[in-house]
Amino acid sequence: MKPLFQLTRSSMIWLLVSILLVTIPFISILPGWLYLLAFLTVGWRLMVHSGRWNFPHWSVRFGLLLLVLLGLLFELRSGSVMAVTVGLLVSAFLLKLTEMYRRRDALVVIFVAFLLTVCSFLFHQSIPMALYALLCLIVVTACLNTVYRSQQNSDVWRPLKHSVTLYMQALPMMLVLFLIFPRIGPLWQVDMNTGQSFTGLSDSMSPGDVSRLTRSAEIAFRARFDGLPPPENQRYWRGLTYDRFDGRRWTRSELKKAGATDSELSVSGQKYSYQVVMEATGQPWRYGLDIPMDYPTNVRRISDLTLVGKEPLMQRAQYQLVSQQGPIKEALSADRYSEYLQLPQQGNEKTRQLALKWHSENAVTKDFSKQLLEFFASDFRYTLEPPLLLSADPIDQLLFESKRGFCGHFASAAVFMFRAAGIPARVVGGYLGGEMNPLDGALTVRQYEAHAWLEYWDRQDLSWHRLDPTSVVAPLRLEQPAEQLFRSESAFLADALMMRNGFLSGTLLKQLRLRYEAMNYGWHRWVLNFHQQQSGILQQLLGDISVLKILLLVLVPGGLVLSWVAASLLFRRGPRKNSLLKALERLDKQLKPAGLERKRGETVNQFATRLAVSFPPLTVEFLDLARCYEQISYAENADPDLTQRFMEIIGRCIKVNLSSVSSGGADLSK
Amino acid sequence: MREPIESAITEVSKVLYGKQEQIKLALTCIFSQGHLLIEDLPGMGKTTLAHALAKILGLDYQRLQFTSDMLPADILGVSIFEPTSATFQFHPGPVFTQLLLADEVNRTTPKTQSALLEAMEESRVSIDGQTYPLPQPFFVIATQNPVTQQGTFPLPESQLDRFLMRIELGYPDDKAERELLKGGDPRDRLKDLPAVISDAELKRITAACAAVNVSDSILDYLQRLIAHSRQAPEFSFGISPRGALALLSASRSWAYIEGRDYVIPEDLQQLLGPVTGHRLRAAEDIGGFGANALIQQMLSQVDVVA
């Protein structure tokens, strides 16, 4: 029996390092008990390796497998399909360790490690992740290298050196493939909702919601302007508008959800052209500066100026926009006019009365808004932690009692007043501000810069006007980065303490952070979304581009090379056979049915003698055959005619043999 | 078969009945200028064969019985102080001869065995810083008892390798045995054996043997055999280059004796056992009994023509 395959010490080390590295990216996704399994299987394998334990009995392995499957099924009820699928792969990977008897098994583990490395890109695609994946690949390849090394105690580091060299050599190829390999859309779509929750605006808003976003320093999107960006107090990034109010929450009316078409409108302000890289939100809408005028074809602008994509944004996306700022001239239809006046039947009576009073005092809408701003400017305070508005009339409570709130509160209250006064208005949710990264000129907008303001429709000039009550309550909010304004408030960036404590805003660290963000932005633009530039490059190379063309370009030469290699492997033979041998083989073929073919280790002489005994009538021919062969193959200066003769005899033998074999052995028995 | 060789075989057969094959192998060895090791049980006619060969070749020969208390000087010779000339005078030992019969070579200690080494390989003897050439031609025909016998010191591989061939005699067949039993002790007839092959004749035959043609097909086959012996797991080590050369040279002589001027695969097959049997070792052969059985197996596994 062959001895069991024993992993060498360095293989074992590298395998363990690989397992560790490869599974780390899944820590946040996989259920915790899988790590228990990892400890168990890795530990067991180590004990086997050191010779203290045996491999687990099949019943133990089977039991483990059942437990894992049950556990994963259980996870399926709470977690997402993707996480469970990856969990299945990881657990199979770990369980395989307990039955790694042969080199083949070790290879399975290693190849699954490669697969897992690729899988980690399903969840993270940042630069560190890419570098990390490269590290994983190098280590796993080193491990693969050790499995094929027979030396028991060779240098532990050498496989790593080999592997690094290998990757260095492969790098140019990788770049070439990156540049020319076509990005073909997936054949089927996997629900990538991995159970992770997105931070950002949602399609309903209660006044306190916006302040919740300030707990997070996550990036909402980045934008880079082709020219100068708008001044800081004009960086209003529109997310979506809310037009329906139920007394507590603002929602979007069903009319808009159904997809009302764009209406005629015109804006007379400065134009900004810019590029946005937006993080995944899990929602269909896209962010853009105030009023998007030009937008890509896969996005449409609905009547309330919200940009809506065809599908929820599940991955980081990049798009180009042109926006304008200023009053929006739009002829409001009667339907929509009343839509923007919707209010609950009752409640907040004090506010309604105040609004009506102001309305009677100010015939001009502009004056009404002026009065409103003055009111807010009086003694309201801007805070992230306003008292809870729990009374039946929350707006009354805000405006006349607590007088403290966040942008959402003020915007919501102001729209209420406009509508109460019969002026169409809507709440706009989005972001205000953005941090300019001097390194690449990109604005980074984070979740804590979420903001809410309002737009009202002025019947005098038939235009929507932007109004931001926050700008009078807390004028600094428009001037300063949000992080400086809110630093003293404990709720600010509660989920990102490092950022909040100024850890990342110190000068040096801030520089580093900015540099990293600039790099990340470039990464998204140039690497992750490369297919946009790629199609340009390929277009220059190939002319009009099609996936089929690229496939042909890659597959046809590749296929030719591969089939050549396959053919040369398949038809590889030893030294070229001479004609004598071929003739002998023909004879063999005839003799095979009778079991008389030439044996290994039998010389032609012995063969011929044996045949002479089996076929006495042909004795002369066979002996002559052997003599000819001997002369041709072994003697010096053989007569060239002998070859001719040899062939003749073979031909004769074959013919005669056929009949003598087929005649039922009558000749043989003589 | 060639004339003087045939008569040589006939003559030797007069004292060693029914062993034509072994006699031919012994002659092959001598024509290839190699040393011969005859291994068999006591009383099988080893010494008789060695004696008969010396006689028919007309060579000057010495017989040396190896014993366990023998010293190198007993083989090579010794320098003795001459009082008359007040110098050391070298007295050559029995090794200074054309044909040395080393009887029961494995009865002596390794030290004494190794004294033969230089003589066999280089055809010369070095004593006290002086090198003395041995007469030409120089052959060693050694006999030994199987290692299973008591009181033997197995020859080390390095020394075994210096013998071109190792042959075994085996029991005579019924007919030969009857003849032997009827005819009286054949050793009495040894002294009457004529020298069939003269010194000059031997030189001519040796040269002719070396000129026997070896075609590429034969070399292919030889290399396949070598490769197989090196790769097959049943051997602990394969045929060495020296072994391969020995096989080739012996095959030439065999072909010459058979009356051909070219080597055929049968020659290699015939000689593979005698030439490589003592050089190869089976993987599971701890005692060093050689690999004769495996060699037959090897022959059936290697393609002659491919």
XYZ file of N, CA and C in Angstrom, chain A residues 184-347:
492
model
N -18.061 41.803 -20.139
C -19.350 41.313 -20.593
C -20.277 41.289 -19.395
N -21.466 41.756 -19.609
C -22.424 41.790 -18.517
C -22.663 40.397 -17.991
N -23.084 40.293 -16.743
C -23.307 38.975 -16.174
C -24.411 38.236 -16.918
N -24.297 36.923 -16.944
C -25.290 36.123 -17.651
C -26.589 36.067 -16.857
N -26.460 36.098 -15.574
C -27.670 36.182 -14.761
C -27.371 37.113 -13.605
N -28.421 37.673 -13.068
C -28.233 38.660 -12.024
C -28.447 37.988 -10.672
N -27.509 38.184 -9.791
C -27.697 37.652 -8.442
C -28.180 38.794 -7.564
N -29.119 38.484 -6.714
C -29.584 39.504 -5.787
C -28.443 39.822 -4.838
N -27.849 40.977 -5.050
C -26.669 41.312 -4.257
C -27.037 41.952 -2.936
N -28.338 41.990 -2.648
C -28.695 42.570 -1.365
C -28.193 41.635 -0.283
N -27.037 41.952 0.208
C -26.368 41.021 1.089
C -26.816 41.188 2.528
N -27.937 41.843 2.718
C -28.420 42.010 4.074
C -27.831 43.250 4.711
N -26.898 43.874 4.000
C -26.325 45.072 4.588
C -27.323 46.219 4.404
N -27.350 47.134 5.364
C -28.297 48.234 5.234
C -27.539 49.439 4.704
N -28.179 50.144 3.831
C -27.544 51.328 3.267
C -27.899 52.534 4.116
N -26.948 53.428 4.232
C -27.217 54.677 4.913
C -27.571 55.689 3.827
N -28.529 56.515 4.107
C -28.869 57.522 3.098
C -30.324 57.914 3.215
N -30.742 58.709 2.246
C -32.112 59.194 2.287
C -33.058 58.067 1.913
N -34.240 58.083 2.517
C -35.229 57.091 2.124
C -36.439 57.829 1.561
N -37.390 57.039 1.054
C -38.475 57.726 0.350
C -39.562 58.237 1.282
N -39.298 58.216 2.564
C -40.186 58.945 3.456
C -39.317 59.604 4.514
N -39.822 60.675 5.071
C -38.970 61.408 6.001
C -39.812 62.002 7.107
N -39.433 61.656 8.305
C -40.015 62.429 9.398
C -38.961 63.432 9.809
N -39.346 64.541 10.338
C -38.386 65.634 10.520
C -37.109 65.223 11.243
N -37.177 64.264 12.127
C -35.975 63.903 12.867
C -35.017 63.010 12.093
N -35.475 62.477 10.945
C -34.668 61.481 10.239
C -33.322 61.998 9.778
N -33.311 63.246 9.348
C -32.074 63.748 8.747
C -30.955 63.772 9.776
N -31.362 64.126 11.027
C -30.308 64.218 12.034
C -29.709 62.844 12.309
N -30.485 61.794 12.022
C -29.922 60.468 12.260
C -28.747 60.204 11.314
N -28.826 60.781 10.118
C -27.749 60.577 9.160
C -26.443 61.190 9.627
N -26.530 62.171 10.488
C -25.287 62.829 10.911
C -24.470 61.954 11.836
N -25.025 60.796 12.195
C -24.226 59.891 13.014
C -23.181 59.183 12.155
N -23.325 59.257 10.846
C -22.469 58.441 9.986
C -21.540 59.310 9.150
N -20.294 58.858 9.030
C -19.326 59.578 8.186
C -19.145 58.881 6.857
N -20.027 57.960 6.549
C -19.897 57.254 5.287
C -20.016 58.217 4.114
N -19.346 57.869 3.062
C -19.400 58.725 1.881
C -20.705 58.471 1.138
N -21.397 59.558 0.801
C -22.623 59.411 0.018
C -22.278 59.376 -1.474
N -21.489 60.327 -1.871
C -21.053 60.345 -3.266
C -19.885 61.298 -3.393
N -19.224 61.225 -4.538
C -18.153 62.166 -4.837
C -18.487 62.816 -6.167
N -18.060 64.077 -6.296
C -18.350 64.759 -7.543
C -17.125 65.550 -7.947
N -16.890 65.589 -9.235
C -15.783 66.408 -9.729
C -16.307 67.304 -10.841
N -16.065 68.581 -10.665
C -16.590 69.546 -11.620
C -15.604 69.769 -12.737
N -16.156 69.965 -13.933
C -15.276 70.238 -15.072
C -14.671 71.629 -14.947
N -15.446 72.540 -14.385
C -14.907 73.872 -14.150
C -14.825 74.107 -12.652
N -15.140 75.339 -12.263
C -15.142 75.647 -10.845
C -16.408 75.080 -10.208
N -16.320 74.573 -9.018
C -17.534 74.131 -8.330
C -18.315 75.345 -7.828
N -19.594 75.193 -7.534
C -20.376 76.304 -6.991
C -19.828 76.705 -5.630
N -20.078 77.935 -5.221
C -19.609 78.352 -3.893
C -20.227 77.482 -2.812
N -19.582 77.507 -1.641
C -19.968 76.557 -0.604
C -21.435 76.665 -0.215
N -21.951 77.899 -0.137
C -23.335 78.011 0.322
C -24.349 77.708 -0.789
N -23.856 77.339 -1.941
C -24.774 76.968 -3.016
C -24.700 75.489 -3.362
N -24.008 74.735 -2.538
C -23.853 73.309 -2.874
C -25.037 72.511 -2.335
N -26.164 72.769 -2.948
C -27.362 72.009 -2.566
C -27.491 70.823 -3.504
N -27.320 69.631 -2.943
C -27.394 68.418 -3.746
C -28.778 67.818 -3.577
N -29.519 67.789 -4.677
C -30.883 67.297 -4.585
C -30.901 65.769 -4.520
N -31.633 65.275 -3.552
C -31.851 63.841 -3.518
C -33.227 63.589 -4.084
N -34.244 63.876 -3.278
C -35.598 63.685 -3.776
C -36.530 64.631 -3.038
N -37.700 64.779 -3.579
C -38.656 65.713 -2.965
C -39.797 64.940 -2.345
N -40.321 65.518 -1.275
C -41.454 64.910 -0.578
C -42.626 65.876 -0.696
N -43.769 65.347 -1.059
C -44.894 66.267 -1.264
C -46.136 65.878 -0.459
N -46.103 64.786 0.218
C -47.311 64.356 0.925
C -47.019 64.301 2.415
N -47.887 64.934 3.200
C -47.632 65.032 4.627
C -48.825 64.458 5.381
N -48.545 63.588 6.354
C -49.657 62.990 7.095
C -49.730 63.518 8.502
N -49.024 64.610 8.767
C -49.034 65.174 10.104
C -47.757 64.846 10.846
N -47.096 63.722 10.436
C -45.826 63.382 11.094
C -44.733 63.107 10.067
N -45.125 62.427 8.998
C -44.111 62.022 8.035
C -44.383 62.628 6.675
N -43.298 62.894 5.985
C -43.380 63.322 4.595
C -43.090 62.123 3.699
N -43.948 61.963 2.694
C -43.718 60.866 1.753
C -43.833 61.404 0.339
N -43.512 60.533 -0.609
C -43.640 60.907 -2.013
C -44.980 60.401 -2.513
N -45.651 61.225 -3.274
C -46.995 60.846 -3.693
C -46.923 59.710 -4.711
N -47.976 58.937 -4.722
C -48.038 57.792 -5.622
C -47.912 58.225 -7.069
N -48.415 59.396 -7.350
C -48.364 59.903 -8.721
C -46.940 59.893 -9.265
N -46.013 60.353 -8.412
C -44.626 60.432 -8.870
C -43.997 59.059 -8.947
N -44.385 58.206 -8.003
C -43.803 56.860 -8.021
C -44.172 56.139 -9.305
N -45.408 56.379 -9.743
C -45.844 55.711 -10.967
C -45.063 56.218 -12.164
N -44.363 57.318 -11.973
C -43.480 57.752 -13.055
C -44.092 58.825 -13.919
N -44.499 59.907 -13.289
C -44.995 61.030 -14.085
C -43.873 61.514 -14.973
N -44.230 61.900 -16.162
C -43.182 62.296 -17.096
C -42.691 63.693 -16.776
N -41.602 63.975 -17.380
C -40.977 65.275 -17.183
C -41.872 66.375 -17.744
N -41.876 67.485 -17.072
C -42.674 68.592 -17.608
C -41.739 69.673 -18.135
N -42.283 70.551 -18.915
C -41.487 71.639 -19.491
C -41.028 72.561 -18.383
N -39.770 72.832 -18.350
C -39.312 73.810 -17.379
C -38.052 74.460 -17.894
N -37.796 75.641 -17.346
C -36.564 76.299 -17.749
C -35.937 76.945 -16.542
N -34.632 76.944 -16.546
C -33.887 77.512 -15.436
C -32.917 78.520 -16.012
N -32.760 79.617 -15.322
C -31.827 80.614 -15.833
C -30.734 80.818 -14.813
N -29.875 79.923 -14.692
C -28.760 80.109 -13.751
C -27.496 79.599 -14.381
N -26.438 79.596 -13.570
C -25.162 79.120 -14.110
C -25.216 77.617 -14.303
N -24.503 77.145 -15.350
C -24.476 75.703 -15.632
C -23.220 75.097 -15.035
N -23.393 73.927 -14.480
C -22.246 73.194 -13.964
C -22.226 71.819 -14.607
N -21.064 71.447 -15.087
C -20.931 70.111 -15.642
C -20.018 69.324 -14.711
N -20.413 68.147 -14.348
C -19.631 67.401 -13.364
C -19.911 65.920 -13.465
N -19.002 65.189 -12.780
C -19.090 63.731 -12.773
C -19.361 63.276 -11.352
N -20.244 62.328 -11.204
C -20.564 61.841 -9.867
C -20.205 60.363 -9.778
N -19.564 59.991 -8.673
C -19.413 58.562 -8.356
C -20.224 58.344 -7.103
N -21.314 57.655 -7.256
C -22.255 57.537 -6.152
C -22.152 56.163 -5.519
N -22.164 56.131 -4.204
C -22.109 54.856 -3.485
C -23.469 54.167 -3.581
N -23.451 52.875 -3.354
C -24.699 52.123 -3.426
C -25.670 52.598 -2.353
N -26.928 52.717 -2.730
C -27.931 53.135 -1.758
C -29.030 52.100 -1.602
N -29.123 51.205 -2.560
C -30.247 50.277 -2.540
C -31.536 50.946 -2.963
N -31.457 52.157 -3.466
C -32.627 52.915 -3.891
C -32.445 53.339 -5.349
N -33.533 53.602 -6.023
C -33.394 53.892 -7.454
C -32.892 55.299 -7.768
N -33.038 56.245 -6.849
C -32.702 57.612 -7.267
C -31.218 57.909 -7.184
N -30.867 58.961 -7.950
C -29.465 59.397 -8.019
C -29.381 60.825 -7.505
N -28.228 61.153 -6.973
C -28.020 62.499 -6.464
C -27.435 63.399 -7.543
N -27.810 64.673 -7.478
C -27.238 65.616 -8.428
C -27.356 67.022 -7.864
N -26.534 67.908 -8.411
C -26.586 69.289 -7.941
C -27.921 69.881 -8.340
N -28.353 70.806 -7.577
C -29.690 71.387 -7.534
C -30.659 70.934 -8.630
N -30.505 71.442 -9.851
C -31.477 71.045 -10.868
C -30.737 70.385 -12.020
N -30.822 69.084 -12.114
C -30.128 68.379 -13.193
C -30.816 68.671 -14.519
N -30.034 69.157 -15.472
C -30.609 69.491 -16.770
C -30.225 68.455 -17.830
N -29.044 67.915 -17.686
C -28.557 66.938 -18.662
C -28.148 65.699 -17.884
N -28.656 64.551 -18.294
C -28.369 63.360 -17.499
C -28.255 62.167 -18.436
N -27.601 61.112 -17.972
C -27.393 59.962 -18.866
C -28.710 59.264 -19.234
N -28.636 58.446 -20.237
C -29.866 57.881 -20.791
C -30.491 56.826 -19.896
N -29.678 56.224 -19.036
C -30.272 55.186 -18.195
C -30.940 55.757 -16.941
N -31.022 57.064 -16.909
C -31.646 57.747 -15.776
C -32.703 58.673 -16.361
N -33.822 58.843 -15.649
C -34.759 59.849 -16.138
C -35.104 60.803 -15.006
N -35.546 61.985 -15.414
C -35.884 62.993 -14.415
C -37.394 63.069 -14.372
N -37.963 62.820 -13.200
C -39.421 62.871 -13.120
C -39.850 64.279 -12.737
N -41.145 64.476 -12.674
C -41.666 65.840 -12.633
C -41.199 66.642 -11.425
N -40.887 65.965 -10.328
C -40.428 66.768 -9.176
C -38.922 66.948 -9.191
N -38.321 66.725 -10.341
C -36.895 66.954 -10.579
C -36.000 65.898 -9.958
N -36.606 64.847 -9.439
C -35.774 63.758 -8.916
C -35.241 62.930 -10.080
N -33.955 62.527 -9.967
C -33.378 61.635 -10.967
C -33.626 60.206 -10.516
N -34.227 59.420 -11.407
C -34.539 58.044 -11.033
C -33.914 57.099 -12.052
N -33.168 56.147 -11.528
C -32.577 55.144 -12.403
C -33.568 54.025 -12.649
N -33.191 53.135 -13.567
C -34.108 52.039 -13.883
C -34.159 51.016 -12.761
N -33.032 50.863 -12.081
C -32.988 49.861 -11.029
C -32.379 50.453 -9.766
N -32.667 49.841 -8.628
C -32.026 50.319 -7.402
C -30.508 50.255 -7.547
N -29.841 51.178 -6.942
C -28.395 51.285 -7.076
C -27.739 50.335 -6.078
N -27.299 49.193 -6.606
C -26.733 48.193 -5.711
C -25.211 48.220 -5.724
N -24.657 48.908 -6.675
C -23.211 49.032 -6.728
C -22.873 50.490 -6.965
N -21.661 50.804 -6.644
C -21.165 52.137 -6.912
C -21.365 52.441 -8.403
N -21.832 53.658 -8.683
C -22.089 53.981 -10.085
C -21.472 55.329 -10.411
N -21.159 55.474 -11.663
C -20.558 56.738 -12.098
C -21.407 57.324 -13.221
N -21.683 58.607 -13.160
C -22.468 59.214 -14.240
C -22.106 60.687 -14.387
N -22.453 61.226 -15.519
C -22.094 62.607 -15.863
C -23.364 63.436 -15.854
N -23.303 64.607 -15.255
C -24.499 65.453 -15.168
C -24.154 66.884 -15.552
N -25.195 67.600 -15.989
C -25.094 69.056 -16.111
C -26.241 69.639 -15.303
N -25.911 70.552 -14.408
C -26.948 71.120 -13.538
C -26.961 72.625 -13.653
N -28.099 73.168 -13.260
C -28.206 74.623 -13.170
C -28.782 74.970 -11.820
N -28.584 76.220 -11.449
C -29.182 76.670 -10.212
C -30.003 77.911 -10.503
N -31.001 78.132 -9.678
C -31.822 79.325 -9.866
C -33.287 78.957 -9.853
N -34.137 79.940 -9.978
C -35.579 79.678 -9.976
C -35.946 78.790 -11.165
N -36.913 77.928 -10.944
C -37.315 76.981 -11.980
C -38.670 77.410 -12.518
N -38.650 77.772 -13.759
C -39.901 78.235 -14.347
C -40.695 77.029 -14.815
N -41.883 76.876 -14.263
C -42.669 75.703 -14.623
C -44.146 76.055 -14.520
N -44.872 75.731 -15.574
C -46.325 75.956 -15.530
C -46.944 74.782 -14.795
N -47.518 75.050 -13.642
C -48.045 73.976 -12.809
C -49.469 73.655 -13.223
N -49.738 72.402 -13.528
C -51.101 72.024 -13.883
C -51.976 72.056 -12.633
N -53.244 72.077 -12.836
C -54.177 72.162 -11.710
C -54.010 70.975 -10.781
N -53.835 69.826 -11.398
C -53.628 68.607 -10.612
C -52.488 68.752 -9.643
N -51.379 69.162 -10.241
C -50.177 69.208 -9.423
C -50.215 70.384 -8.486
N -50.898 71.430 -8.893
C -51.045 72.588 -8.020
C -51.692 72.151 -6.713
N -52.772 71.381 -6.844
C -53.454 70.969 -5.619
C -52.629 69.917 -4.876
N -51.891 69.154 -5.649
C -51.001 68.154 -5.030
C -50.053 68.817 -4.037
N -49.535 69.953 -4.452
C -48.538 70.628 -3.621
C -49.167 71.463 -2.521
N -50.486 71.391 -2.439
C -51.142 72.104 -1.346
C -51.679 71.140 -0.299
N -51.442 69.826 -0.525
C -52.022 68.809 0.342
C -51.565 68.982 1.786
N -52.520 68.905 2.699
C -52.203 68.932 4.130
C -53.204 68.026 4.841
N -52.853 67.544 6.015
C -53.854 66.790 6.773
C -55.063 67.675 7.064
N -56.192 67.015 7.253
C -57.430 67.781 7.445
C -57.335 68.723 8.633
N -56.746 68.261 9.696
C -56.705 69.098 10.895
C -55.392 68.923 11.612
N -55.255 69.691 12.710
C -54.028 69.616 13.495
C -53.175 70.839 13.257
